[in-house]
């Protein structure tokens, strides 16, 4: 068999296992609904007329578990050739696979703990950092390459490459924190958490397939092994989470997804490209900064406000006294108002009503009230447009900055 074929066999097995996992997960989720409600793991859908109905929450844990089981069963497959032929065993590749799974497994556990215990925001930053430690350790042992190539326009200042040392590990840890939380704060509309994660995963998969025939094929093959079962389990979840949601995904799912993307980005050496697929999440994060850093009051929920009369969603708002804002908050909000990216209403007594700063509400202030599935679809189209932009930046534009 030639080299190309040898690469294809494990992918084939991976795809078959993933299809099986899809059907398993799709059946498992509805059958576990009652168990979750009995355990009081449920929430109310705030954008429906019937708010009394209990919707089981944190079903992302089912998805995470079926993903992990599939991957555990898959572990011997890429190494079967070495095992059967008794050839020299690639211990470094093996440990990468194990550490990647350990980090994801740890994140599913910590995410589930968050759903059960309702942790505070500072814990949400700590958990992904802790879960990424096994991975960073393996990165240290296997590569420890902390040198980055400087983009062409900056080379006259910094030279061809810069060794970031420990800072590179800080960057990788922060990548895990960002990927997990960025998905979690772009949420609150049926199907959005899973939908955006599926677009990101598919984008990574397309990128891997394109790169599979290049020099770095091993890293991309590694990523494909993770992305295919990830997509299968998430599709099964989306089936039940799409409007009208029968289950909620919980923070477990956001952590599980973000960590999976960070893991393949780090081990596959394409963390910058991974970040490119997060353009809407980056914009949502930047737009959210005034509320996340408490410059402007941030209510517990920022999801859109439901109008039962029209069955449409309106932007949700935060209300505060203008005089309570500090100088930095005033400056930032002045910039936002100048660029007309917020809906800012001020009354004669200085009380301000401003939309909550998420791109979900931004879409609503620009397009007017929308039905929930329409809003989710528009946000997913934005996500896909982000991916197309990412590919333009990654391929044609990259030659402006790097020798590719
Ligand atoms: C994040 C957001 C919060 C948003 C929430 C919605 C920040 C800082 N936090 O908080 O603004 O309101 O996600 O998930 O931006 N829900 C629905 N419909 C959905 C999904 C969720 O009504 O389609 C509600 C349900 O009541 C569910 C709850 O949101 O129980 C879950 O919220 P949770 O994931 O705990 O919120 P956070 O992640 O802390
Ligand atoms: Mg959440």
Coordinates of C-alpha atoms and ligand atoms in Angstrom, one line a residue:
X1 CA 0.0 0.0 0.0
X2 CA 1.3 3.5 -0.8
X3 CA 1.7 6.2 1.9
X4 CA -1.5 8.0 0.9
X5 CA -3.6 4.9 1.4
X6 CA -2.1 4.2 4.8
X7 CA -3.1 7.7 5.9
X8 CA -6.7 7.0 4.7
X9 CA -7.4 3.8 6.6
X10 CA -7.5 5.3 10.2
X11 CA -9.6 8.2 8.8
X12 CA -12.0 5.7 7.3
X13 CA -12.3 3.9 10.6
X14 CA -12.7 7.2 12.4
X15 CA -15.5 8.3 10.1
X16 CA -17.4 4.9 10.5
X17 CA -17.0 5.1 14.3
X18 CA -18.3 8.7 14.2
X19 CA -21.4 7.9 12.2
X20 CA -22.2 5.2 14.8
X21 CA -21.6 7.7 17.6
X22 CA -23.9 10.2 16.0
X23 CA -26.8 7.8 16.1
X24 CA -25.9 6.7 19.6
X25 CA -25.8 10.3 20.9
X26 CA -28.9 11.3 19.1
X27 CA -30.8 8.5 20.9
X28 CA -29.1 8.8 24.2
X29 CA -29.9 12.5 24.7
X30 CA -33.7 12.3 24.7
X31 CA -33.6 9.1 26.8
X32 CA -31.6 10.9 29.5
X33 CA -33.8 14.0 29.6
X34 CA -35.9 12.9 32.6
X35 CA -32.8 11.8 34.6
X36 CA -31.4 15.3 34.3
X37 CA -34.7 16.9 35.3
X38 CA -34.9 14.6 38.3
X39 CA -31.4 15.6 39.3
X40 CA -32.6 19.2 39.1
X41 CA -30.3 19.9 36.2
X42 CA -32.8 22.1 34.3
X43 CA -33.6 25.6 33.3
X44 CA -36.3 27.6 31.7
X45 CA -36.4 28.8 28.1
X46 CA -36.6 32.5 28.6
X47 CA -37.7 33.1 25.0
X48 CA -40.9 31.1 25.0
X49 CA -44.5 31.7 26.0
X50 CA -44.5 28.8 28.3
X51 CA -41.7 29.6 30.8
X52 CA -42.9 27.1 33.3
X53 CA -41.7 24.1 31.3
X54 CA -38.5 22.6 32.6
X55 CA -35.8 22.1 29.9
X56 CA -33.0 19.7 30.9
X57 CA -29.7 21.5 31.1
X58 CA -26.0 20.5 30.6
X59 CA -26.7 17.8 28.0
X60 CA -23.4 18.7 26.5
X61 CA -22.0 16.3 29.1
X62 CA -23.5 13.4 27.1
X63 CA -21.9 14.7 24.0
X64 CA -18.6 15.0 25.7
X65 CA -18.8 11.5 27.1
X66 CA -19.7 9.8 23.8
X67 CA -16.9 11.8 22.1
X68 CA -14.4 10.6 24.7
X69 CA -15.6 7.0 24.5
X70 CA -15.3 7.0 20.7
X71 CA -11.8 8.5 21.0
X72 CA -10.8 6.0 23.7
X73 CA -11.8 3.1 21.4
X74 CA -10.0 4.8 18.5
X75 CA -6.7 5.1 20.4
X76 CA -5.0 1.9 19.1
X77 CA -6.1 2.5 15.5
X78 CA -3.5 5.0 14.3
X79 CA -0.8 2.9 15.9
X80 CA -2.0 -0.5 14.7
X81 CA 0.6 -0.7 12.0
X82 CA 3.4 -0.3 14.5
X83 CA 1.8 -2.8 16.9
X84 CA 1.2 -5.4 14.2
X85 CA 4.6 -5.1 12.6
X86 CA 6.3 -4.8 16.0
X87 CA 8.0 -1.7 14.6
X88 CA 9.5 1.1 16.6
X89 CA 6.6 2.7 18.5
X90 CA 6.1 6.5 18.1
X91 CA 5.8 7.2 21.9
X92 CA 5.8 11.0 21.3
X93 CA 2.8 10.8 19.1
X94 CA 1.1 8.5 21.5
X95 CA 1.6 10.7 24.5
X96 CA 0.2 13.7 22.5
X97 CA -3.0 11.8 21.8
X98 CA -3.3 10.8 25.4
X99 CA -2.6 14.3 26.8
X100 CA -5.0 15.9 24.4
X101 CA -7.8 13.5 25.6
X102 CA -6.8 14.1 29.2
X103 CA -7.2 17.8 28.8
X104 CA -10.6 17.5 27.1
X105 CA -11.7 14.9 29.6
X106 CA -10.7 17.2 32.5
X107 CA -12.5 20.1 30.8
X108 CA -15.7 18.1 30.5
X109 CA -15.5 17.2 34.2
X110 CA -14.8 20.8 35.3
X111 CA -17.5 22.2 32.9
X112 CA -20.1 19.8 34.4
X113 CA -19.0 20.9 37.9
X114 CA -19.7 24.5 36.8
X115 CA -23.2 23.5 35.6
X116 CA -24.0 21.7 38.8
X117 CA -22.4 24.2 41.2
X118 CA -22.9 27.4 39.2
X119 CA -19.4 28.7 39.7
X120 CA -18.3 32.3 39.7
X121 CA -16.7 34.1 36.8
X122 CA -13.2 34.0 38.2
X123 CA -13.5 30.2 38.3
X124 CA -14.5 30.2 34.6
X125 CA -11.1 31.7 33.9
X126 CA -9.2 29.3 36.1
X127 CA -10.8 26.0 35.0
X128 CA -9.6 25.9 31.4
X129 CA -6.1 27.0 32.5
X130 CA -5.9 24.0 34.8
X131 CA -7.3 21.6 32.2
X132 CA -4.7 22.8 29.6
X133 CA -1.7 21.9 31.9
X134 CA -1.3 18.3 30.8
X135 CA -1.3 19.4 27.2
X136 CA 1.3 22.2 27.8
X137 CA 3.5 19.7 29.6
X138 CA 3.5 17.4 26.6
X139 CA 4.1 20.4 24.4
X140 CA 7.1 21.2 26.5
X141 CA 8.5 17.6 26.4
X142 CA 7.8 17.0 22.7
X143 CA 8.4 20.3 20.9
X144 CA 9.3 23.1 23.4
X145 CA 9.4 25.3 20.3
X146 CA 8.6 28.7 21.5
X147 CA 10.1 30.6 18.6
X148 CA 7.7 32.5 16.3
X149 CA 8.3 33.8 12.8
X150 CA 7.9 37.5 12.7
X151 CA 5.5 38.9 10.0
X152 CA 7.4 40.5 7.2
X153 CA 6.4 44.2 7.9
X154 CA 7.8 43.9 11.4
X155 CA 11.1 42.2 10.6
X156 CA 13.1 45.3 10.3
X157 CA 12.3 45.9 14.0
X158 CA 12.4 42.4 15.5
X159 CA 14.4 40.3 13.1
X160 CA 13.3 37.1 11.4
X161 CA 12.1 35.2 14.5
X162 CA 11.6 35.8 18.2
X163 CA 11.8 33.4 21.0
X164 CA 8.9 34.0 23.3
X165 CA 10.0 31.4 26.0
X166 CA 7.6 31.1 28.9
X167 CA 5.3 33.8 27.3
X168 CA 4.4 31.2 24.6
X169 CA 3.1 28.9 27.3
X170 CA 1.1 31.8 28.7
X171 CA -0.3 32.4 25.2
X172 CA -1.4 28.7 24.8
X173 CA -3.0 28.7 28.3
X174 CA -4.9 31.9 27.4
X175 CA -6.0 30.3 24.1
X176 CA -7.8 27.6 26.0
X177 CA -9.4 30.2 28.3
X178 CA -10.5 32.3 25.4
X179 CA -11.8 29.5 23.2
X180 CA -14.0 28.1 26.0
X181 CA -15.4 31.4 27.3
X182 CA -15.8 33.1 24.0
X183 CA -18.3 30.4 23.0
X184 CA -20.1 30.6 26.3
X185 CA -20.7 34.3 26.1
X186 CA -22.1 34.1 22.6
X187 CA -25.1 32.2 23.8
X188 CA -28.7 32.4 24.9
X189 CA -30.6 31.7 21.7
X190 CA -31.7 28.2 20.8
X191 CA -29.1 26.3 18.8
X192 CA -26.4 29.1 18.9
X193 CA -23.8 27.5 21.1
X194 CA -23.8 24.2 19.1
X195 CA -24.3 25.9 15.8
X196 CA -21.3 28.2 16.1
X197 CA -19.1 25.3 17.4
X198 CA -20.1 23.2 14.4
X199 CA -19.2 25.9 12.0
X200 CA -15.8 26.3 13.7
X201 CA -15.2 22.6 13.7
X202 CA -16.1 22.2 10.1
X203 CA -13.8 25.1 9.2
X204 CA -11.0 23.4 11.1
X205 CA -11.8 20.1 9.3
X206 CA -11.7 21.7 5.8
X207 CA -8.4 23.4 6.7
X208 CA -7.0 20.1 7.9
X209 CA -8.1 18.3 4.7
X210 CA -6.5 20.9 2.5
X211 CA -3.2 20.7 4.5
X212 CA -3.3 16.9 4.6
X213 CA -1.2 16.8 1.5
X214 CA 1.4 19.3 2.7
X215 CA 4.5 19.0 4.9
X216 CA 2.7 19.1 8.2
X217 CA 0.3 16.3 7.3
X218 CA 0.8 14.4 10.6
X219 CA -0.4 17.3 12.7
X220 CA -3.5 17.8 10.4
X221 CA -4.2 14.1 10.5
X222 CA -4.2 14.2 14.3
X223 CA -6.7 17.1 14.2
X224 CA -9.0 15.2 11.8
X225 CA -9.2 12.3 14.3
X226 CA -10.7 14.8 16.8
X227 CA -12.8 16.9 14.5
X228 CA -14.9 14.1 12.9
X229 CA -16.2 12.6 16.1
X230 CA -16.6 16.0 17.5
X231 CA -18.8 17.1 14.6
X232 CA -20.8 13.8 14.9
X233 CA -21.6 14.2 18.6
X234 CA -22.4 17.9 18.2
X235 CA -24.7 17.4 15.3
X236 CA -26.6 14.9 17.4
X237 CA -26.9 17.5 20.2
X238 CA -28.0 20.2 17.7
X239 CA -30.8 18.0 16.6
X240 CA -32.3 18.4 20.1
X241 CA -31.1 21.9 20.8
X242 CA -32.3 23.6 17.7
X243 CA -35.4 25.8 18.0
X244 CA -37.6 25.0 19.9
X245 CA -34.9 23.5 22.2
X246 CA -35.8 20.2 23.9
X247 CA -32.5 20.3 25.8
X248 CA -29.9 23.0 26.8
X249 CA -26.2 22.3 26.2
X250 CA -24.9 23.9 29.4
X251 CA -21.5 25.3 30.1
X252 CA -20.1 21.8 29.8
X253 CA -20.6 21.9 26.1
X254 CA -19.0 25.3 25.7
X255 CA -15.9 24.2 27.7
X256 CA -15.7 20.8 25.9
X257 CA -15.9 22.6 22.5
X258 CA -13.5 25.4 23.2
X259 CA -11.0 22.9 24.7
X260 CA -11.2 20.6 21.7
X261 CA -10.4 23.5 19.4
X262 CA -7.6 24.7 21.6
X263 CA -6.1 21.2 21.8
X264 CA -6.0 20.6 18.1
X265 CA -4.7 24.1 17.5
X266 CA -1.8 23.7 20.0
X267 CA -0.8 20.2 19.1
X268 CA -1.3 20.8 15.4
X269 CA 0.7 24.0 15.4
X270 CA -2.1 26.0 13.9
X271 CA -3.3 28.0 16.8
X272 CA -3.3 31.3 14.8
X273 CA -5.5 29.8 12.1
X274 CA -7.8 28.4 14.8
X275 CA -8.2 31.9 16.2
X276 CA -9.0 33.1 12.7
X277 CA -12.1 30.9 12.8
X278 CA -13.2 32.7 16.0
X279 CA -13.7 36.2 14.3
X280 CA -17.3 36.6 15.4
X281 CA -16.4 35.4 19.0
X282 CA -13.5 37.9 19.0
X283 CA -15.8 40.7 17.9
X284 CA -18.4 39.7 20.5
X285 CA -15.7 39.6 23.2
X286 CA -14.3 43.1 22.3
X287 CA -17.9 44.5 22.2
X288 CA -18.6 42.9 25.6
X289 CA -15.4 44.2 27.3
X290 CA -17.2 47.2 29.0
X291 CA -19.7 44.8 30.6
X292 CA -17.2 41.9 31.3
X293 CA -14.9 44.4 33.1
X294 CA -17.8 46.0 34.9
X295 CA -17.3 49.4 33.3
X296 CA -21.1 49.3 32.5
X297 CA -23.5 47.2 34.7
X298 CA -23.7 43.6 33.4
X299 CA -26.9 41.7 34.3
X300 CA -26.8 37.9 35.0
X301 CA -28.4 37.3 31.6
X302 CA -27.8 39.3 28.5
X303 CA -29.8 37.2 26.1
X304 CA -32.5 39.1 24.0
X305 CA -35.8 40.0 25.6
X306 CA -38.8 38.0 24.4
X307 CA -42.0 39.6 23.4
X308 CA -44.8 37.0 23.8
X309 CA -47.3 39.2 21.8
X310 CA -45.2 39.2 18.6
X311 CA -43.3 36.0 19.4
X312 CA -40.2 38.0 18.4
X313 CA -36.9 38.8 20.2
X314 CA -35.9 42.4 21.1
X315 CA -32.5 43.6 22.2
X316 CA -32.2 43.3 26.0
X317 CA -31.0 46.3 27.9
X318 CA -28.9 47.5 30.9
X319 CA -30.1 50.6 32.8
X320 CA -27.8 52.8 34.8
X321 CA -27.2 56.4 35.9
X322 CA -24.8 58.2 33.5
X323 CA -23.1 60.0 36.5
X324 CA -22.1 56.5 37.9
X325 CA -19.9 55.8 35.0
X326 CA -16.2 56.4 35.5
X327 CA -14.0 58.3 33.0
X328 CA -12.8 55.2 31.2
X329 CA -16.4 53.9 30.8
X330 CA -17.5 57.2 29.5
X331 CA -14.8 57.3 26.9
X332 CA -15.4 53.7 25.7
X333 CA -19.2 54.3 25.5
X334 CA -18.6 57.6 23.7
X335 CA -16.6 55.7 21.0
X336 CA -19.4 53.1 20.7
X337 CA -22.0 55.8 20.3
X338 CA -19.9 57.7 17.8
X339 CA -19.6 54.6 15.7
X340 CA -23.4 53.9 16.2
X341 CA -22.8 50.4 17.5
X342 CA -25.1 50.8 20.5
X343 CA -28.7 51.8 21.0
X344 CA -28.3 54.5 23.7
X345 CA -31.3 56.3 25.2
X346 CA -30.9 59.0 27.8
X347 CA -33.7 60.7 29.8
X348 CA -33.7 64.1 31.4
X349 CA -32.6 62.7 34.8
X350 CA -29.5 61.2 33.3
X351 CA -30.8 57.6 33.3
X352 CA -29.4 55.6 30.4
X353 CA -30.9 52.6 28.7
X354 CA -28.4 50.8 26.6
X355 CA -28.5 47.5 24.8
X356 CA -26.5 44.7 26.4
X357 CA -23.2 44.5 24.6
X358 CA -23.4 41.2 22.6
X359 CA -23.4 40.8 18.8
X360 CA -26.7 39.0 19.3
X361 CA -28.3 42.3 20.5
X362 CA -26.3 44.2 17.9
X363 CA -28.0 42.2 15.1
X364 CA -31.4 43.0 16.7
X365 CA -30.7 46.8 17.0
X366 CA -29.7 46.9 13.3
X367 CA -32.3 44.6 11.8
X368 CA -35.2 45.1 14.3
X369 CA -37.1 42.4 16.2
X370 CA -36.7 38.8 14.8
X371 CA -38.0 35.4 15.5
X372 CA -35.6 33.2 17.4
X373 CA -34.7 30.7 14.6
X374 CA -34.2 33.6 12.2
X375 CA -31.8 35.2 14.6
X376 CA -29.9 32.0 15.2
X377 CA -29.7 31.5 11.4
X378 CA -28.4 35.0 10.8
X379 CA -25.7 34.6 13.5
X380 CA -24.6 31.3 11.9
X381 CA -24.4 33.0 8.5
X382 CA -22.2 35.6 10.1
X383 CA -20.1 32.8 11.5
X384 CA -19.8 31.2 8.1
X385 CA -18.9 34.6 6.6
X386 CA -16.2 34.8 9.3
X387 CA -14.8 31.5 8.1
X388 CA -14.6 32.6 4.5
X389 CA -12.8 35.7 5.6
X390 CA -10.5 33.6 7.7
X391 CA -9.5 31.5 4.6
X392 CA -8.9 34.7 2.6
X393 CA -6.6 35.9 5.4
X394 CA -4.9 32.5 5.8
X395 CA -4.2 31.8 2.1
X396 CA -4.0 34.8 -0.3
X397 CA -3.2 37.4 2.3
X398 CA -0.8 35.4 4.4
X399 CA 1.9 35.8 1.6
X400 CA 1.9 39.5 2.4
X401 CA 3.0 38.8 6.0
X402 CA 4.9 35.5 5.7
X403 CA 7.0 33.6 3.1
X404 CA 4.4 30.9 2.2
Ligands
LIG1 C1 -23.9 33.4 29.4 C2 -23.9 34.9 29.1 C3 -25.3 35.4 29.5 C4 -26.4 34.7 28.7 C5 -26.2 33.2 29.0 C6 -27.2 32.4 28.1 C7 -22.3 36.6 29.4 C8 -21.3 37.3 30.3 N1 -22.9 35.6 29.9 O1 -23.9 33.2 30.8 O2 -25.4 36.8 29.2 O3 -27.7 35.1 29.1 O4 -24.9 32.7 28.7 O5 -26.9 31.1 27.9 O6 -22.4 37.0 28.3 N2 -31.1 30.0 27.9 C9 -32.3 30.2 27.2 N3 -32.3 29.9 25.8 C10 -31.2 29.3 25.2 C11 -30.0 29.1 26.0 C12 -30.0 29.4 27.3 O7 -33.2 30.7 27.7 O8 -31.2 29.0 24.0 C13 -31.1 30.3 29.3 C14 -31.8 29.2 30.1 O9 -32.5 29.7 31.2 C15 -30.6 28.4 30.7 C16 -29.5 29.5 30.9 O10 -29.8 30.5 29.8 O11 -30.8 27.8 31.9 C17 -28.1 29.0 30.8 O12 -27.3 30.1 31.1 P1 -25.8 29.8 31.5 O13 -25.1 29.0 30.5 O14 -25.7 29.3 32.9 O15 -25.2 31.3 31.5 P2 -23.7 31.8 31.5 O16 -22.9 30.9 30.6 O17 -23.2 32.0 32.8
LIG2 MG1 -23.4 29.2 29.4

